[in-house]
Tab-separated table of C-alpha atoms (C1' of nucleotides) in Angstrom:
chain	number	residue	atom	x	y	z
A	166	MET	CA	-42.962	46.777	-51.969
A	167	ALA	CA	-42.648	43.206	-53.068
A	168	ARG	CA	-39.353	43.795	-54.827
A	169	THR	CA	-39.584	40.350	-56.400
A	170	SER	CA	-36.063	39.283	-57.021
A	171	THR	CA	-34.433	38.779	-60.371
A	172	LEU	CA	-32.039	36.288	-58.853
A	173	THR	CA	-32.588	32.574	-58.737
A	174	ASP	CA	-31.946	31.159	-55.289
A	175	LEU	CA	-28.758	29.538	-56.517
A	176	GLU	CA	-27.526	32.827	-57.952
A	177	ALA	CA	-28.377	34.606	-54.739
A	178	ALA	CA	-26.602	32.007	-52.639
A	179	ALA	CA	-23.530	32.309	-54.838
A	180	LEU	CA	-23.622	36.080	-54.605
A	181	ALA	CA	-23.922	35.841	-50.832
A	182	GLN	CA	-20.929	33.526	-50.661
A	183	VAL	CA	-18.785	35.952	-52.569
A	184	ALA	CA	-19.953	38.775	-50.348
A	185	GLU	CA	-19.254	36.899	-47.133
A	186	LYS	CA	-15.777	35.775	-48.107
A	187	GLY	CA	-14.882	39.132	-49.600
A	188	GLY	CA	-14.207	37.529	-52.970
A	189	ALA	CA	-14.061	34.024	-54.369
A	190	THR	CA	-13.432	32.009	-57.487
A	191	SER	CA	-16.102	29.990	-59.227
A	192	TYR	CA	-14.386	26.895	-58.012
A	193	ALA	CA	-14.571	27.978	-54.379
A	194	VAL	CA	-18.267	28.732	-54.705
A	195	ALA	CA	-18.970	25.414	-56.401
A	196	ARG	CA	-17.027	23.528	-53.746
A	197	ALA	CA	-18.959	25.220	-50.977
A	198	PHE	CA	-22.229	24.073	-52.507
A	199	ALA	CA	-20.936	20.586	-53.113
A	200	GLN	CA	-19.787	20.216	-49.511
A	201	SER	CA	-22.929	21.586	-47.949
A	202	PRO	CA	-25.331	18.991	-46.536
A	203	ALA	CA	-28.098	20.540	-48.617
A	204	GLU	CA	-28.410	18.067	-51.439
A	205	TYR	CA	-30.640	20.257	-53.490
A	206	TRP	CA	-27.883	21.940	-55.456
A	207	SER	CA	-25.149	19.741	-56.775
A	208	GLY	CA	-22.561	22.489	-56.854
A	209	SER	CA	-21.520	21.285	-60.276
A	210	ALA	CA	-19.078	23.278	-62.330
A	211	GLY	CA	-21.601	23.267	-65.138
A	212	ALA	CA	-23.967	25.272	-63.013
A	213	VAL	CA	-21.593	27.595	-61.229
A	214	TYR	CA	-19.099	28.747	-63.854
A	215	PRO	CA	-21.766	30.054	-66.249
A	216	LEU	CA	-23.698	31.489	-63.326
A	217	MET	CA	-20.757	33.600	-62.208
A	218	GLU	CA	-20.376	34.869	-65.749
A	219	ARG	CA	-24.033	35.870	-65.726
A	220	LEU	CA	-23.633	37.775	-62.487
A	221	LEU	CA	-20.560	39.470	-63.909
A	222	LYS	CA	-22.364	40.544	-67.057
A	223	ARG	CA	-25.215	41.958	-65.033
A	224	GLY	CA	-22.800	44.047	-63.044
A	225	TRP	CA	-23.343	42.392	-59.680
A	226	LEU	CA	-19.901	40.896	-59.600
A	227	GLN	CA	-16.602	42.303	-60.798
A	228	ALA	CA	-13.655	40.215	-61.887
A	229	ASN	CA	-10.166	40.779	-60.622
A	230	ALA	CA	-8.650	38.629	-63.322
A	231	GLY	CA	-5.621	37.651	-61.330
A	232	ALA	CA	-3.893	35.896	-64.207
A	233	GLN	CA	-1.460	34.266	-61.864
A	234	GLY	CA	0.367	31.533	-63.687
A	235	LYS	CA	-0.734	30.958	-67.246
A	236	ARG	CA	-4.235	29.774	-66.832
A	237	LYS	CA	-7.089	32.141	-66.223
A	238	ARG	CA	-7.927	32.360	-62.576
A	239	THR	CA	-10.759	34.740	-61.957
A	240	GLN	CA	-11.325	36.133	-58.541
A	241	TYR	CA	-14.783	37.648	-58.263
A	242	GLN	CA	-15.917	40.351	-55.917
A	243	ILE	CA	-19.330	41.755	-55.250
A	244	THR	CA	-20.154	45.244	-56.508
A	245	ASP	CA	-22.371	47.849	-54.881
A	246	ALA	CA	-25.129	46.957	-57.325
A	247	GLY	CA	-24.623	43.333	-56.389
A	248	ARG	CA	-24.923	44.109	-52.720
A	249	GLN	CA	-28.123	45.964	-53.379
A	250	GLU	CA	-29.509	43.082	-55.418
A	251	LEU	CA	-28.552	40.651	-52.687
A	252	GLU	CA	-30.301	42.714	-50.040
A	253	GLY	CA	-33.360	42.813	-52.240
A	254	TRP	CA	-33.375	39.045	-52.447
A	255	LEU	CA	-32.709	38.611	-48.739
A	256	GLY	CA	-35.569	40.913	-47.832
A	257	ASP	CA	-38.081	39.266	-50.149
A	258	VAL	CA	-40.670	38.312	-47.546
A	259	ALA	CA	-43.126	36.730	-49.965
A	260	GLY	CA	-40.402	34.502	-51.333
A	261	ALA	CA	-39.205	33.575	-47.866
A	262	ALA	CA	-42.709	32.707	-46.705
A	263	GLY	CA	-43.250	30.372	-49.648
A	264	MET	CA	-43.410	26.641	-49.280
A	265	GLY	CA	-40.380	25.758	-51.325
A	266	MET	CA	-39.837	22.141	-52.133
A	267	ASP	CA	-39.927	19.845	-49.155
A	268	PRO	CA	-39.430	16.149	-49.883
A	269	LEU	CA	-40.885	15.119	-46.537
A	270	ARG	CA	-43.952	17.325	-46.813
A	271	THR	CA	-44.610	16.142	-50.360
A	272	ARG	CA	-44.579	12.552	-49.188
A	273	LEU	CA	-46.738	13.251	-46.165
A	274	ALA	CA	-49.375	14.715	-48.447
A	275	HIS	CA	-49.681	11.365	-50.191
A	276	LEU	CA	-48.987	8.994	-47.356
A	277	GLY	CA	-52.515	7.690	-47.622
A	278	ASN	CA	-51.264	5.510	-50.463
A	279	LEU	CA	-49.276	3.483	-47.963
A	280	PRO	CA	-50.800	0.884	-45.638
A	281	GLU	CA	-51.009	1.957	-42.007
A	282	ALA	CA	-48.117	-0.172	-40.821
A	283	LYS	CA	-45.758	1.160	-43.460
A	284	ARG	CA	-46.799	4.693	-42.653
A	285	ARG	CA	-45.673	4.306	-39.056
A	286	GLU	CA	-42.487	2.599	-40.085
A	287	PHE	CA	-41.747	5.374	-42.535
A	288	LEU	CA	-42.202	8.112	-39.962
A	289	ASN	CA	-40.083	6.263	-37.425
A	290	SER	CA	-37.307	5.775	-39.960
A	291	VAL	CA	-37.292	9.379	-41.076
A	292	ARG	CA	-37.239	10.523	-37.491
A	293	ALA	CA	-34.340	8.211	-36.710
A	294	GLU	CA	-32.466	9.464	-39.745
A	295	LEU	CA	-32.903	13.069	-38.664
A	296	VAL	CA	-31.704	12.231	-35.162
A	297	ALA	CA	-28.686	10.537	-36.685
A	298	GLN	CA	-27.962	13.635	-38.746
A	299	SER	CA	-28.157	15.754	-35.627
A	300	ALA	CA	-25.324	13.806	-34.092
A	301	VAL	CA	-22.872	14.754	-36.835
A	302	PRO	CA	-21.952	18.426	-37.070
A	303	ALA	CA	-22.650	19.539	-40.623
A	304	TRP	CA	-20.509	22.665	-40.574
A	305	PRO	CA	-17.709	22.046	-38.095
A	306	ASP	CA	-16.067	25.243	-39.313
A	307	ASP	CA	-18.968	27.650	-39.094
A	308	GLN	CA	-20.675	27.953	-35.774
A	309	ARG	CA	-23.577	30.071	-36.988
A	310	LEU	CA	-24.472	27.773	-39.857
A	311	GLN	CA	-24.033	24.793	-37.595
A	312	ALA	CA	-26.458	26.258	-35.063
A	313	LEU	CA	-28.943	27.125	-37.785
A	314	HIS	CA	-28.800	23.650	-39.222
A	315	ALA	CA	-29.161	22.053	-35.805
A	316	SER	CA	-32.207	24.138	-35.066
A	317	TRP	CA	-33.700	23.205	-38.424
A	318	LEU	CA	-33.203	19.524	-37.683
A	319	ALA	CA	-34.633	19.831	-34.177
A	320	ASN	CA	-37.661	21.636	-35.536
A	321	ARG	CA	-38.197	18.986	-38.151
A	322	ILE	CA	-38.110	16.252	-35.552
A	323	ALA	CA	-40.597	18.189	-33.454
A	324	TRP	CA	-42.868	18.392	-36.484
A	325	ILE	CA	-42.821	14.653	-36.942
A	326	ASP	CA	-43.659	14.178	-33.284
A	327	GLN	CA	-46.646	16.445	-33.646
A	328	LEU	CA	-47.861	14.768	-36.790
A	329	GLU	CA	-49.257	11.719	-35.030
A	330	ARG	CA	-52.301	13.769	-34.239
A	331	VAL	CA	-52.763	14.888	-37.833
A	332	LEU	CA	-52.366	11.562	-39.608
B	84	MET	CA	-32.407	-1.000	-49.079
B	85	ALA	CA	-32.221	2.563	-50.261
B	86	ARG	CA	-34.499	1.976	-53.258
B	87	THR	CA	-33.624	5.371	-54.643
B	88	SER	CA	-36.535	6.403	-56.730
B	89	THR	CA	-36.585	6.841	-60.463
B	90	LEU	CA	-39.378	9.366	-60.156
B	91	THR	CA	-38.923	13.092	-59.872
B	92	ASP	CA	-40.990	14.576	-57.077
B	93	LEU	CA	-43.333	16.149	-59.605
B	94	GLU	CA	-43.848	12.830	-61.365
B	95	ALA	CA	-44.459	11.110	-58.061
B	96	ALA	CA	-46.956	13.739	-56.964
B	97	ALA	CA	-48.797	13.373	-60.270
B	98	LEU	CA	-48.828	9.609	-59.940
B	99	ALA	CA	-50.158	9.906	-56.410
B	100	GLN	CA	-52.930	12.214	-57.582
B	101	VAL	CA	-54.067	9.741	-60.188
B	102	ALA	CA	-53.969	6.964	-57.616
B	103	GLU	CA	-55.961	8.906	-55.044
B	104	LYS	CA	-58.686	9.989	-57.426
B	105	GLY	CA	-58.883	6.602	-59.111
B	106	GLY	CA	-58.051	8.149	-62.459
B	107	ALA	CA	-57.538	11.609	-63.861
B	108	THR	CA	-56.780	13.573	-66.989
B	109	SER	CA	-53.607	15.563	-67.463
B	110	TYR	CA	-55.676	18.674	-67.144
B	111	ALA	CA	-57.064	17.666	-63.775
B	112	VAL	CA	-53.583	16.922	-62.473
B	113	ALA	CA	-52.220	20.207	-63.774
B	114	ARG	CA	-55.086	22.142	-62.253
B	115	ALA	CA	-54.532	20.500	-58.886
B	116	PHE	CA	-50.911	21.642	-58.889
B	117	ALA	CA	-51.841	25.103	-60.066
B	118	GLN	CA	-54.404	25.540	-57.301
B	119	SER	CA	-52.225	24.208	-54.525
B	120	PRO	CA	-50.630	26.857	-52.301
B	121	ALA	CA	-47.249	25.266	-52.957
B	122	GLU	CA	-45.757	27.692	-55.427
B	123	TYR	CA	-42.855	25.502	-56.286
B	124	TRP	CA	-44.525	23.749	-59.190
B	125	SER	CA	-46.445	25.910	-61.585
B	126	GLY	CA	-48.771	23.144	-62.706
B	127	SER	CA	-48.248	24.275	-66.265
B	128	ALA	CA	-49.595	22.220	-69.117
B	129	GLY	CA	-46.108	22.218	-70.578
B	130	ALA	CA	-44.885	20.273	-67.591
B	131	VAL	CA	-47.781	17.962	-66.949
B	132	TYR	CA	-48.916	16.739	-70.370
B	133	PRO	CA	-45.490	15.418	-71.374
B	134	LEU	CA	-45.000	14.037	-67.869
B	135	MET	CA	-48.156	11.935	-68.086
B	136	GLU	CA	-46.973	10.601	-71.439
B	137	ARG	CA	-43.691	9.616	-69.811
B	138	LEU	CA	-45.447	7.765	-67.020
B	139	LEU	CA	-47.617	6.029	-69.596
B	140	LYS	CA	-44.635	4.904	-71.660
B	141	ARG	CA	-42.937	3.543	-68.561
B	142	GLY	CA	-45.981	1.487	-67.760
B	143	TRP	CA	-46.909	3.226	-64.528
B	144	LEU	CA	-50.069	4.678	-65.963
B	145	GLN	CA	-52.518	3.234	-68.420
B	146	ALA	CA	-54.707	5.290	-70.722
B	147	ASN	CA	-58.409	4.738	-71.043
B	148	ALA	CA	-58.640	6.838	-74.168
B	149	GLY	CA	-62.240	7.848	-73.729
B	150	ALA	CA	-62.512	9.527	-77.110
B	151	GLN	CA	-65.690	11.218	-76.089
B	152	GLY	CA	-66.569	13.899	-78.600
B	153	LYS	CA	-64.011	14.467	-81.348
B	154	ARG	CA	-61.036	15.637	-79.431
B	155	LYS	CA	-58.734	13.267	-77.606
B	156	ARG	CA	-59.585	13.107	-73.952
B	157	THR	CA	-57.300	10.746	-72.124
B	158	GLN	CA	-58.260	9.412	-68.752
B	159	TYR	CA	-55.249	7.923	-67.003
B	160	GLN	CA	-55.230	5.268	-64.347
B	161	ILE	CA	-52.434	3.899	-62.244
B	162	THR	CA	-51.151	0.397	-62.949
B	163	ASP	CA	-49.863	-2.167	-60.492
B	164	ALA	CA	-46.335	-1.319	-61.537
B	165	GLY	CA	-47.172	2.333	-60.983
B	166	ARG	CA	-48.486	1.612	-57.511
B	167	GLN	CA	-45.293	-0.226	-56.700
B	168	GLU	CA	-43.175	2.615	-58.028
B	169	LEU	CA	-45.186	5.096	-56.007
B	170	GLU	CA	-44.756	3.091	-52.833
B	171	GLY	CA	-41.038	2.956	-53.507
B	172	TRP	CA	-40.924	6.730	-53.766
B	173	LEU	CA	-43.109	7.235	-50.704
B	174	GLY	CA	-40.926	4.957	-48.607
B	175	ASP	CA	-37.656	6.579	-49.666
B	176	VAL	CA	-36.418	7.593	-46.230
B	177	ALA	CA	-33.163	9.137	-47.410
B	178	GLY	CA	-35.043	11.332	-49.831
B	179	ALA	CA	-37.604	12.320	-47.241
B	180	ALA	CA	-34.915	13.232	-44.709
B	181	GLY	CA	-33.155	15.501	-47.189
B	182	MET	CA	-33.168	19.237	-46.888
B	183	GLY	CA	-35.007	20.044	-50.058
B	184	MET	CA	-35.148	23.630	-51.109
B	185	ASP	CA	-36.333	26.011	-48.439
B	186	PRO	CA	-36.450	29.694	-49.400
B	187	LEU	CA	-36.545	30.797	-45.769
B	188	ARG	CA	-33.679	28.602	-44.662
B	189	THR	CA	-31.572	29.710	-47.624
B	190	ARG	CA	-32.074	33.326	-46.647
B	191	LEU	CA	-31.409	32.702	-42.969
B	192	ALA	CA	-28.078	31.198	-43.897
B	193	HIS	CA	-27.022	34.506	-45.399
B	194	LEU	CA	-28.854	36.933	-43.171
B	195	GLY	CA	-25.528	38.248	-41.926
B	196	ASN	CA	-25.447	40.354	-45.069
B	197	LEU	CA	-28.293	42.441	-43.697
B	198	PRO	CA	-27.885	45.087	-40.999
B	199	GLU	CA	-29.236	44.103	-37.607
B	200	ALA	CA	-32.380	46.238	-37.829
B	201	LYS	CA	-33.385	44.846	-41.193
B	202	ARG	CA	-32.805	41.338	-39.950
B	203	ARG	CA	-35.362	41.778	-37.192
B	204	GLU	CA	-37.793	43.452	-39.503
B	205	PHE	CA	-37.430	40.619	-41.996
B	206	LEU	CA	-38.125	37.949	-39.406
B	207	ASN	CA	-41.113	39.834	-38.066
B	208	SER	CA	-42.548	40.257	-41.545
B	209	VAL	CA	-42.100	36.636	-42.486
B	210	ARG	CA	-43.683	35.558	-39.233
B	211	ALA	CA	-46.617	37.882	-39.822
B	212	GLU	CA	-47.033	36.565	-43.352
B	213	LEU	CA	-47.115	32.978	-42.098
B	214	VAL	CA	-49.677	33.884	-39.463
B	215	ALA	CA	-51.758	35.537	-42.161
B	216	GLN	CA	-51.546	32.387	-44.270
B	217	SER	CA	-52.705	30.337	-41.312
B	218	ALA	CA	-55.924	32.310	-41.179
B	219	VAL	CA	-56.964	31.299	-44.677
B	220	PRO	CA	-57.720	27.606	-45.198
B	221	ALA	CA	-55.590	26.430	-48.089
B	222	TRP	CA	-57.567	23.283	-48.878
B	223	PRO	CA	-61.155	23.926	-47.843
B	224	ASP	CA	-62.143	20.712	-49.592
B	225	ASP	CA	-59.627	18.309	-48.098
B	226	GLN	CA	-59.485	18.098	-44.367
B	227	ARG	CA	-56.367	15.964	-44.175
B	228	LEU	CA	-54.322	18.212	-46.426
B	229	GLN	CA	-55.659	21.246	-44.633
B	230	ALA	CA	-54.558	19.836	-41.281
B	231	LEU	CA	-51.152	18.926	-42.672
B	232	HIS	CA	-50.647	22.366	-44.104
B	233	ALA	CA	-51.760	24.045	-40.901
B	234	SER	CA	-49.325	21.980	-38.881
B	235	TRP	CA	-46.562	22.846	-41.314
B	236	LEU	CA	-47.289	26.543	-40.933
B	237	ALA	CA	-47.493	26.314	-37.161
B	238	ASN	CA	-44.197	24.495	-37.044
B	239	ARG	CA	-42.570	27.096	-39.242
B	240	ILE	CA	-43.758	29.890	-36.983
B	241	ALA	CA	-42.404	28.020	-33.986
B	242	TRP	CA	-39.068	27.754	-35.762
B	243	ILE	CA	-38.888	31.483	-36.271
B	244	ASP	CA	-39.681	32.040	-32.619
B	245	GLN	CA	-36.841	29.780	-31.604
B	246	LEU	CA	-34.388	31.391	-33.967
B	247	GLU	CA	-33.869	34.479	-31.858
B	248	ARG	CA	-31.460	32.468	-29.798
B	249	VAL	CA	-29.518	31.282	-32.814
B	250	LEU	CA	-29.100	34.577	-34.631
C	178	DC	C1'	9.395	11.904	-64.046
C	179	DA	C1'	4.865	10.006	-63.084
C	180	DC	C1'	0.990	10.592	-60.838
C	181	DC	C1'	-2.749	12.596	-58.462
C	182	DA	C1'	-5.416	16.243	-56.574
C	183	DC	C1'	-6.786	20.829	-57.634
C	184	DA	C1'	-8.924	23.866	-60.877
C	185	DT	C1'	-11.356	25.627	-65.056
C	186	DG	C1'	-14.137	24.927	-68.145
C	187	DT	C1'	-17.551	22.810	-72.198
C	188	DA	C1'	-21.306	19.658	-74.295
C	189	DA	C1'	-25.432	17.283	-74.282
C	190	DA	C1'	-29.417	15.947	-71.837
C	191	DT	C1'	-33.154	16.912	-68.596
C	192	DG	C1'	-37.122	18.600	-66.548
C	193	DG	C1'	-38.958	22.222	-65.811
C	194	DT	C1'	-40.862	27.412	-67.330
C	195	DT	C1'	-43.792	30.946	-70.007
C	196	DA	C1'	-46.265	31.893	-73.976
C	197	DC	C1'	-48.914	30.654	-77.571
C	198	DA	C1'	-52.507	28.107	-80.625
C	199	DT	C1'	-56.614	26.068	-81.001
C	200	DG	C1'	-60.791	22.885	-80.223
C	201	DA	C1'	-64.943	22.122	-77.414
C	202	DT	C1'	-68.468	23.489	-74.207
C	203	DT	C1'	-71.334	26.571	-71.630
C	204	DC	C1'	-73.366	31.040	-70.752
C	205	DT	C1'	-75.810	35.344	-72.191
D	182	DA	C1'	-74.481	33.963	-82.459
D	183	DG	C1'	-70.695	35.604	-79.855
D	184	DA	C1'	-67.987	35.528	-75.712
D	185	DA	C1'	-66.016	33.331	-71.962
D	186	DT	C1'	-64.176	29.365	-70.009
D	187	DC	C1'	-62.619	24.678	-70.041
D	188	DA	C1'	-59.338	21.595	-72.066
D	189	DT	C1'	-55.423	19.779	-74.865
D	190	DG	C1'	-51.596	20.458	-76.495
D	191	DT	C1'	-46.842	22.520	-78.804
D	192	DA	C1'	-42.669	25.642	-79.157
D	193	DA	C1'	-39.006	28.124	-77.526
D	194	DC	C1'	-36.449	29.043	-73.668
D	195	DC	C1'	-34.058	28.320	-69.242
D	196	DA	C1'	-31.308	26.874	-65.225
D	197	DT	C1'	-29.911	23.169	-63.920
D	198	DT	C1'	-27.796	18.173	-64.284
D	199	DT	C1'	-24.135	14.553	-65.526
D	200	DA	C1'	-20.189	13.535	-68.026
D	201	DC	C1'	-16.301	14.729	-70.168
D	202	DA	C1'	-11.740	17.267	-71.496
D	203	DT	C1'	-7.869	19.395	-70.165
D	204	DG	C1'	-4.399	22.470	-67.770
D	205	DT	C1'	-1.590	23.156	-63.493
D	206	DG	C1'	1.014	22.477	-59.309
D	207	DG	C1'	2.663	19.668	-55.665
D	208	DT	C1'	4.375	14.911	-54.016
D	209	DG	C1'	6.303	10.097	-54.345
DNA sequence: CACCACATGTAAATGGTTACATGATTCT
DNA sequence: AGAATCATGTAACCATTTACATGTGGTG
């Protein structure tokens, strides 16, 4: 029942955005990525515009080509097939339980290459940076995402505090 | 003082491997990635062989071309410049405090697209999968990495347990 | 009108991926 | 000797990236 998804995570996130807003343009989707505190995706036009076309061609989005004005202005909406695909991706437990790409964890795995003093300093600095991030609401306009992000940060800080024993 | 690194995370991890083992072939580095439980990098030859060449050309690795037998068999070692570069990457606090790419977090952000019942089921399944992973030592041969990985898993499970309040 | 922010793309480069080819070594 | 496995690559493809080009609508 693995139902391994045919969507990249960026595609899935874009699809989810369209679903949640009940329709969006490529620009709106790109802007949302660009403004998110997650630095992993740039939210560049070069990524998003072709991506939306792909989703359209695969039948997961439909285009209400609202040619308002003279320039093309494509409003996308999710289709039933798209919703199904999205649910498949959301429910992909194996994918969700994967390790992903964690810049802190990757560094911790190789921290032995740093002298003891620098190791401590590094951990202290990262911890301080995370605390600083906690002080600034990342999504002032979305309470759920804000709460999720806050809990992620808090958990990360807790991890660092526990690490002393491991290192 | 940001010292933003010129290394990709894969390059840095490869460099660190060479440093820790006191020298390695491209094959050894690739195999290490392939065997790691982190699924994010495939550890494919197509990634690693060219990568090692890049690091060599930039002066961060040196090649002891032990032409043993008839086929090329290149043993790489880290240079002083490479060590410095690696330390720069390791100490990059801004990078380490970033969000990276977390397949669970990405899904949680869009879990509203799933009906309530499926949401619970999803969380339960992911939690169970993480618990299952905890039972199998991921690095039987490296106690430090094993401990780090175990603490990562434990922390992740704790996060899921706390999420009930957020969702 | 001039300018600037908003919006819609395209082009070239990058750093990965999978799949393939093939040489060398070890096992039966 | 033949087969399996270890090892070293290369080729084609892919989803991104950065940088650029350009149209459009509102504001001084």
